[in-house]
Coordinates of C-alpha atoms in Angstrom, one line a residue:
Chain A
M1 CA 140.8 -22.4 196.3
V2 CA 141.1 -25.6 194.1
L3 CA 143.2 -25.1 191.1
E4 CA 141.4 -24.6 187.6
L5 CA 142.8 -26.1 184.7
T6 CA 142.3 -25.7 180.8
D7 CA 142.7 -27.6 178.0
E8 CA 146.2 -26.5 177.9
T9 CA 147.5 -27.4 181.6
F10 CA 145.2 -30.7 181.8
D11 CA 147.9 -33.2 180.5
A12 CA 150.6 -31.6 182.6
F13 CA 148.7 -31.7 185.7
V14 CA 147.8 -35.4 185.4
R15 CA 151.3 -36.2 184.4
D16 CA 152.6 -34.3 187.5
N17 CA 150.5 -35.8 190.1
P18 CA 150.7 -39.5 190.9
V19 CA 146.9 -39.2 191.9
A20 CA 144.8 -36.7 190.0
I21 CA 141.4 -35.9 191.1
I22 CA 139.4 -33.7 188.5
D23 CA 136.1 -32.1 189.1
C24 CA 134.4 -31.4 185.6
W25 CA 131.9 -28.5 186.1
A26 CA 130.1 -25.7 184.5
P27 CA 128.8 -22.7 186.3
W28 CA 125.0 -23.0 185.1
C29 CA 124.9 -26.6 186.6
G30 CA 123.2 -26.8 190.0
P31 CA 124.7 -29.9 191.1
C32 CA 128.1 -28.8 190.1
M33 CA 127.7 -25.6 192.4
R34 CA 127.0 -28.3 195.3
M35 CA 129.9 -30.2 194.3
G36 CA 132.2 -27.2 194.6
P37 CA 132.5 -27.0 198.7
I38 CA 132.9 -30.9 198.5
I39 CA 135.8 -31.0 196.0
E40 CA 137.3 -28.2 198.3
E41 CA 137.1 -30.6 201.3
V42 CA 138.4 -33.4 199.4
A43 CA 141.4 -31.4 198.6
H44 CA 142.0 -30.2 201.9
T45 CA 141.8 -34.0 203.4
L46 CA 144.1 -35.4 200.7
A47 CA 146.7 -32.6 200.5
G48 CA 150.1 -34.0 199.7
K49 CA 148.5 -37.4 198.7
A50 CA 146.5 -36.3 195.6
G51 CA 146.2 -33.4 193.2
V52 CA 143.0 -31.9 193.1
A53 CA 141.7 -29.7 190.3
K54 CA 138.6 -28.4 188.4
L55 CA 137.9 -28.1 184.8
N56 CA 135.2 -25.9 183.3
V57 CA 133.8 -28.0 180.4
D58 CA 132.2 -25.4 178.8
E59 CA 135.4 -23.4 178.2
N60 CA 137.5 -26.4 177.7
R61 CA 135.7 -28.4 175.2
N62 CA 138.8 -30.7 173.9
T63 CA 139.2 -32.4 177.3
S64 CA 135.6 -33.0 177.6
L65 CA 135.5 -34.5 174.1
K66 CA 138.6 -36.5 174.8
Y67 CA 137.1 -38.2 178.2
S68 CA 133.7 -38.5 176.6
I69 CA 132.1 -36.3 179.5
R70 CA 128.2 -36.2 178.6
A71 CA 126.9 -35.4 182.1
I72 CA 128.4 -33.0 184.9
P73 CA 129.4 -33.0 187.4
T74 CA 131.9 -35.8 186.5
I75 CA 134.9 -36.4 188.6
L76 CA 138.0 -38.1 186.6
V77 CA 140.4 -40.0 188.9
F78 CA 143.9 -40.7 187.5
K79 CA 146.8 -42.7 188.8
D80 CA 150.3 -42.5 187.2
A81 CA 148.2 -40.6 184.4
V82 CA 145.8 -43.5 183.5
L83 CA 142.3 -43.1 184.0
V84 CA 141.1 -45.4 186.6
D85 CA 137.8 -44.0 187.7
T86 CA 134.9 -41.7 186.3
L87 CA 132.3 -40.6 188.9
V88 CA 129.3 -39.2 187.2
G89 CA 126.7 -37.0 189.3
L90 CA 127.0 -35.5 192.7
R91 CA 129.1 -37.5 195.0
Q92 CA 129.8 -37.6 198.8
K93 CA 133.2 -36.6 199.8
E94 CA 134.0 -40.3 201.2
D95 CA 133.1 -41.8 197.6
I96 CA 135.7 -39.4 195.9
I97 CA 138.3 -40.1 198.5
E98 CA 137.7 -43.9 198.4
S99 CA 138.1 -44.0 194.4
A100 CA 141.5 -42.3 194.8
L101 CA 142.9 -44.3 197.5
Chain N
M1 CA 99.5 -12.5 193.7
D2 CA 100.8 -11.7 196.9
F3 CA 100.5 -13.9 200.4
D4 CA 102.2 -14.0 204.0
V5 CA 103.0 -17.7 203.6
M6 CA 103.8 -19.9 200.6
V7 CA 103.8 -23.4 201.0
I8 CA 105.6 -25.6 198.4
G9 CA 104.6 -29.0 198.3
S10 CA 101.1 -30.6 198.7
G11 CA 101.7 -33.6 200.6
P12 CA 101.2 -34.4 204.4
A13 CA 103.7 -32.0 205.7
G14 CA 102.8 -29.1 203.3
I15 CA 99.2 -29.5 204.0
Q16 CA 99.5 -29.5 207.6
A17 CA 101.8 -26.4 207.5
A18 CA 99.1 -24.6 205.4
I19 CA 96.3 -25.6 207.9
H20 CA 98.3 -24.3 210.8
S21 CA 99.5 -21.1 209.0
A22 CA 95.7 -20.5 207.8
R23 CA 94.4 -21.1 211.1
R24 CA 97.0 -18.4 212.5
K25 CA 95.0 -16.0 209.9
A26 CA 98.1 -15.8 207.8
R27 CA 97.2 -15.5 204.1
T28 CA 98.5 -18.7 203.0
V29 CA 98.9 -20.2 199.5
L30 CA 99.6 -24.0 198.8
L31 CA 101.5 -24.9 195.8
G32 CA 102.1 -28.3 194.2
K33 CA 100.1 -31.5 193.2
A34 CA 98.9 -34.0 196.0
G35 CA 99.2 -36.4 193.2
N36 CA 103.3 -36.0 193.3
S37 CA 103.3 -36.9 197.1
A38 CA 104.8 -40.3 198.0
M39 CA 101.4 -40.8 200.0
A40 CA 99.3 -40.7 196.9
G41 CA 98.4 -44.0 196.1
A42 CA 99.9 -45.4 199.2
K43 CA 98.2 -47.5 202.1
I44 CA 98.7 -45.9 205.4
E45 CA 98.5 -48.3 208.5
N46 CA 100.8 -46.7 211.1
Y47 CA 99.7 -43.2 211.4
F48 CA 97.5 -42.2 214.6
G49 CA 93.8 -42.6 214.2
T50 CA 93.7 -44.6 211.0
G51 CA 93.1 -48.0 212.5
G52 CA 93.6 -50.0 209.3
P53 CA 94.9 -49.6 205.9
E54 CA 93.7 -46.2 204.8
D55 CA 93.7 -44.9 201.1
G56 CA 96.7 -42.2 201.0
S57 CA 95.2 -40.3 198.0
A58 CA 91.9 -40.0 200.2
L59 CA 93.7 -38.6 203.2
L60 CA 95.3 -36.1 201.0
A61 CA 92.1 -35.1 199.4
K62 CA 90.6 -34.7 202.9
G63 CA 93.5 -32.9 204.2
L64 CA 93.5 -30.3 201.1
S65 CA 89.7 -29.4 201.7
Q66 CA 90.4 -28.9 205.4
A67 CA 93.2 -26.5 204.5
E68 CA 91.0 -24.7 202.3
A69 CA 88.1 -24.7 204.7
A70 CA 90.8 -23.1 207.0
G71 CA 91.3 -20.2 204.4
C72 CA 94.2 -21.5 202.5
S73 CA 94.4 -21.1 198.8
A74 CA 95.2 -24.2 197.2
I75 CA 96.8 -23.9 193.5
G76 CA 97.5 -27.3 192.2
K77 CA 100.5 -26.1 189.9
N78 CA 104.3 -27.0 190.5
A79 CA 106.6 -24.1 191.2
V80 CA 109.3 -24.1 188.4
S81 CA 111.6 -21.7 190.3
A82 CA 111.7 -19.7 193.4
S83 CA 113.7 -16.3 194.4
A84 CA 114.5 -14.3 197.4
A85 CA 114.7 -10.6 197.5
G86 CA 114.7 -7.9 199.8
G87 CA 113.1 -9.8 202.6
S88 CA 110.3 -11.5 200.5
F89 CA 109.9 -14.5 198.5
S90 CA 108.5 -15.5 195.0
A91 CA 107.8 -18.6 193.0
S92 CA 106.9 -18.9 189.2
L93 CA 104.4 -21.5 188.5
E94 CA 104.2 -23.8 185.7
S95 CA 101.0 -21.9 184.4
G96 CA 103.1 -18.5 184.3
A97 CA 101.6 -17.2 187.2
E98 CA 103.8 -15.4 189.8
I99 CA 103.4 -15.7 193.8
S100 CA 105.0 -13.9 196.4
A101 CA 105.1 -14.0 200.2
R102 CA 106.8 -13.0 203.3
A103 CA 107.6 -16.4 204.2
V104 CA 108.1 -19.8 202.6
V105 CA 107.6 -23.5 203.5
L106 CA 109.7 -26.0 201.7
A107 CA 107.6 -29.0 201.9
T108 CA 108.8 -30.6 198.6
G109 CA 109.4 -34.2 199.6
V110 CA 111.9 -36.4 198.4
S111 CA 111.9 -36.4 194.4
R112 CA 111.7 -39.8 192.7
N113 CA 114.2 -39.2 190.0
S114 CA 115.0 -42.7 188.4
L115 CA 112.7 -45.0 186.0
G116 CA 114.5 -48.2 187.2
I117 CA 114.6 -49.6 183.9
P118 CA 117.4 -51.7 182.4
G119 CA 120.1 -49.7 180.8
E120 CA 119.4 -46.5 183.0
K121 CA 122.0 -47.0 185.8
E122 CA 124.6 -48.6 183.4
L123 CA 124.3 -45.8 180.8
F124 CA 124.3 -42.8 183.2
G125 CA 126.8 -40.4 182.1
K126 CA 126.9 -42.2 178.9
G127 CA 123.7 -40.4 177.3
V128 CA 121.5 -41.1 180.4
S129 CA 121.2 -37.4 182.1
Y130 CA 119.0 -36.4 185.0
C131 CA 119.5 -32.6 184.4
A132 CA 118.8 -31.2 181.2
S133 CA 120.1 -27.7 182.0
C134 CA 123.4 -29.2 183.2
D135 CA 123.9 -31.5 180.3
C136 CA 122.1 -30.0 177.1
N137 CA 125.5 -28.6 175.5
F138 CA 126.6 -32.1 175.1
Y139 CA 124.0 -33.2 172.8
K140 CA 124.1 -30.5 170.1
G141 CA 123.0 -32.0 166.9
V142 CA 122.1 -35.5 167.7
P143 CA 118.5 -36.8 168.7
V144 CA 117.5 -37.3 172.2
V145 CA 114.5 -38.5 174.1
V146 CA 112.9 -36.7 177.1
I147 CA 111.0 -39.0 179.7
G148 CA 108.2 -37.8 182.2
G149 CA 105.0 -36.1 182.2
D150 CA 105.1 -33.3 184.6
S151 CA 106.5 -29.7 184.4
E152 CA 110.3 -30.7 184.5
A153 CA 109.9 -32.9 181.4
A154 CA 108.0 -30.4 179.5
L155 CA 110.7 -27.8 180.4
A156 CA 113.5 -30.0 179.4
A157 CA 111.9 -31.0 176.1
E158 CA 111.6 -27.1 175.4
L159 CA 115.1 -26.9 176.3
M160 CA 116.6 -29.5 174.4
T161 CA 114.9 -28.3 171.1
G162 CA 117.4 -25.6 171.3
Y163 CA 120.5 -28.2 170.9
A164 CA 119.3 -31.6 169.5
S165 CA 118.6 -32.5 166.2
E166 CA 115.2 -34.2 167.5
V167 CA 113.3 -34.2 170.5
R168 CA 111.0 -37.0 171.2
W169 CA 109.0 -36.4 174.5
I170 CA 107.7 -39.8 175.8
A171 CA 105.3 -39.7 178.6
D172 CA 102.9 -42.3 180.2
G173 CA 100.5 -39.4 181.3
V174 CA 100.7 -35.7 180.8
A175 CA 100.4 -33.8 184.1
A176 CA 102.4 -30.5 183.4
D177 CA 100.4 -27.5 182.6
P178 CA 99.0 -27.2 179.0
I179 CA 100.7 -23.8 178.7
L180 CA 104.2 -25.6 179.0
V181 CA 103.1 -28.4 176.9
E182 CA 102.2 -26.1 174.1
R183 CA 105.6 -24.1 174.7
A184 CA 107.5 -27.5 174.1
R185 CA 105.4 -28.5 171.3
R186 CA 105.8 -25.1 169.5
A187 CA 109.6 -25.3 170.1
G188 CA 109.6 -28.6 168.2
A189 CA 109.4 -31.4 170.6
A190 CA 107.2 -34.3 169.5
L191 CA 105.1 -35.6 172.4
A192 CA 104.0 -39.1 172.4
V193 CA 102.1 -41.4 175.0
G194 CA 104.4 -44.5 175.9
R195 CA 105.9 -46.3 178.6
P196 CA 109.8 -46.7 178.6
V197 CA 111.0 -50.2 179.4
R198 CA 114.6 -50.3 178.4
I199 CA 117.6 -48.0 177.5
S200 CA 120.1 -49.7 175.0
G201 CA 123.7 -49.1 173.9
S202 CA 127.2 -50.2 174.6
A203 CA 129.7 -47.3 174.8
G204 CA 126.7 -45.0 174.8
V205 CA 122.9 -44.5 174.6
E206 CA 121.6 -46.0 171.2
S207 CA 118.0 -46.4 171.6
V208 CA 114.9 -46.3 174.2
A209 CA 112.2 -49.0 174.0
L210 CA 108.8 -48.5 174.7
A211 CA 106.3 -51.1 176.2
D212 CA 104.4 -51.2 173.0
G213 CA 107.5 -52.7 171.2
T214 CA 108.7 -49.1 169.6
E215 CA 112.4 -48.5 169.5
I216 CA 113.4 -45.0 169.4
P217 CA 116.8 -44.0 168.0
A218 CA 118.7 -41.7 170.6
R219 CA 121.9 -40.4 171.6
G220 CA 120.7 -38.9 174.7
V221 CA 117.8 -39.6 177.5
F222 CA 116.7 -37.0 179.8
I223 CA 114.9 -38.6 182.6
E224 CA 113.0 -35.5 184.2
L225 CA 110.3 -36.8 186.4
G226 CA 107.8 -34.7 188.4
G227 CA 108.4 -31.0 189.4
R228 CA 111.3 -29.1 190.2
S229 CA 113.3 -30.8 192.7
S230 CA 113.5 -29.9 196.6
A231 CA 117.3 -29.4 196.1
D232 CA 116.9 -26.8 193.2
L233 CA 114.3 -25.0 194.9
A234 CA 116.3 -24.8 198.1
M235 CA 119.3 -23.4 196.1
D236 CA 117.0 -21.0 194.4
L237 CA 116.3 -19.7 197.7
G238 CA 119.8 -19.5 198.9
I239 CA 119.8 -22.6 200.8
M240 CA 122.9 -25.2 200.1
P241 CA 121.4 -28.7 200.4
E242 CA 123.1 -31.4 201.9
P243 CA 124.6 -34.1 199.7
D244 CA 121.7 -36.2 200.1
D245 CA 119.5 -33.6 198.8
S246 CA 117.9 -33.0 202.1
V247 CA 117.4 -29.5 203.7
K248 CA 118.9 -28.9 207.3
V249 CA 116.3 -27.6 210.0
D250 CA 116.4 -26.9 213.4
G251 CA 113.7 -27.8 216.0
G252 CA 111.7 -24.8 214.9
C253 CA 111.9 -26.1 211.3
R254 CA 114.1 -23.1 210.4
T255 CA 116.3 -23.2 207.6
S256 CA 119.7 -21.4 207.1
V257 CA 117.8 -18.5 205.4
A258 CA 115.4 -16.3 207.7
G259 CA 111.9 -16.7 206.7
V260 CA 112.2 -20.1 204.9
F261 CA 111.2 -23.2 206.9
A262 CA 111.2 -26.9 205.9
C263 CA 109.1 -29.8 206.8
G264 CA 108.5 -33.3 206.1
D265 CA 110.7 -35.9 204.0
V266 CA 112.7 -33.0 202.7
T267 CA 114.2 -32.5 206.0
G268 CA 115.6 -36.0 205.9
R269 CA 114.5 -39.6 207.4
P270 CA 112.4 -41.3 208.6
W271 CA 110.2 -40.7 205.9
Q272 CA 107.0 -41.1 207.5
V273 CA 103.6 -39.4 207.5
A274 CA 103.4 -38.8 211.4
R275 CA 106.9 -36.9 211.2
A276 CA 105.8 -34.7 208.2
V277 CA 102.7 -33.8 209.9
G278 CA 104.3 -33.0 213.3
Q279 CA 106.8 -30.8 211.4
G280 CA 104.2 -29.4 209.2
A281 CA 102.4 -27.9 212.4
V282 CA 105.8 -26.6 213.8
A283 CA 106.8 -25.0 210.1
G284 CA 103.4 -23.6 209.4
S285 CA 103.1 -22.1 212.6
N286 CA 106.5 -20.5 212.6
A287 CA 106.0 -19.1 209.1
A288 CA 102.7 -17.4 210.0
D289 CA 104.3 -15.8 212.9
Y290 CA 107.3 -14.8 211.0
S291 CA 105.3 -13.2 208.3
K292 CA 103.7 -11.3 210.7
G293 CA 106.8 -9.9 212.0
A294 CA 106.6 -11.7 215.2
G295 CA 109.8 -13.6 214.5
S296 CA 109.8 -17.2 215.1

């Protein structure tokens, strides 16, 4: 299972992982439910290379506001705690991995 | 209304499935609008027996009458949702009607969901959205525009009135059921006829320009073309679509859910009439057999 972040744990996760991939989602969003298993696969493939987590935007409004998330699913990619890529919409596993490497 | 086989989608795959199902004496209903098929308005040259460029819309119309002559009920309305329960399937139509059946054939084709206008791609995720039900919550108290003339746009316009400060619904032709249009209007969406030509903004959407020169200020633009997407309908029925939105089938056009079959462009490439029709025959026959308990 991929770790679920909150507004409180988000910054520490980004700081502690040289590469952090965060899937911003909500339970009532169809494309987000399809992204779920893809993100699980990404986490499996990048184990030891990147920290992969999810953030429920409905319950964690502050982080969504901070990163101007206006569509879900959105994937945020951080390297050394700097946001380097924002992938909007349903993406294939390969696209996500490429953006993180 | 209760049927043996419900075919969702009125393109070549769905119509052929309905013909085969009805000819097997299964009580068959065909949902969707032939005008939404990729074949509508197209010139068909590479399909067996056509000989030269043939008008796709005319072929669809002929196919529809053929399906009706075989005993199928054709209802020219989109399914807005579907569900599976206790070995039977049901669909809610945009007109509010409920249809149920023992087997389903998904023949919804490939949805065209983008407008292809300047600013659309650039502002995706910065105000441009293709899923009102996903992103409504990010647009509380700001003005939005909903674009599209069919059932998905009507539902999106109605939904957004619960969030946005103002909902302008722009369509260059209204194909949605009048019941849905009325519901959206009553909820407060302002419907206007127009053709969007550009979405403007830098950090986020600021306005939508129409062909007649009108500029509509908006912070959000929801592009909702056609009916409910094949991927959404598949998920309603318990099928997880592939990342490219296609639905996986075996050689008998069976999906991962017993009693649900799929055919045509929704099952993947090549997107060809010949393939759609061939799969339609298989899916329609197998769905009819399944509905009568003969398995497939």
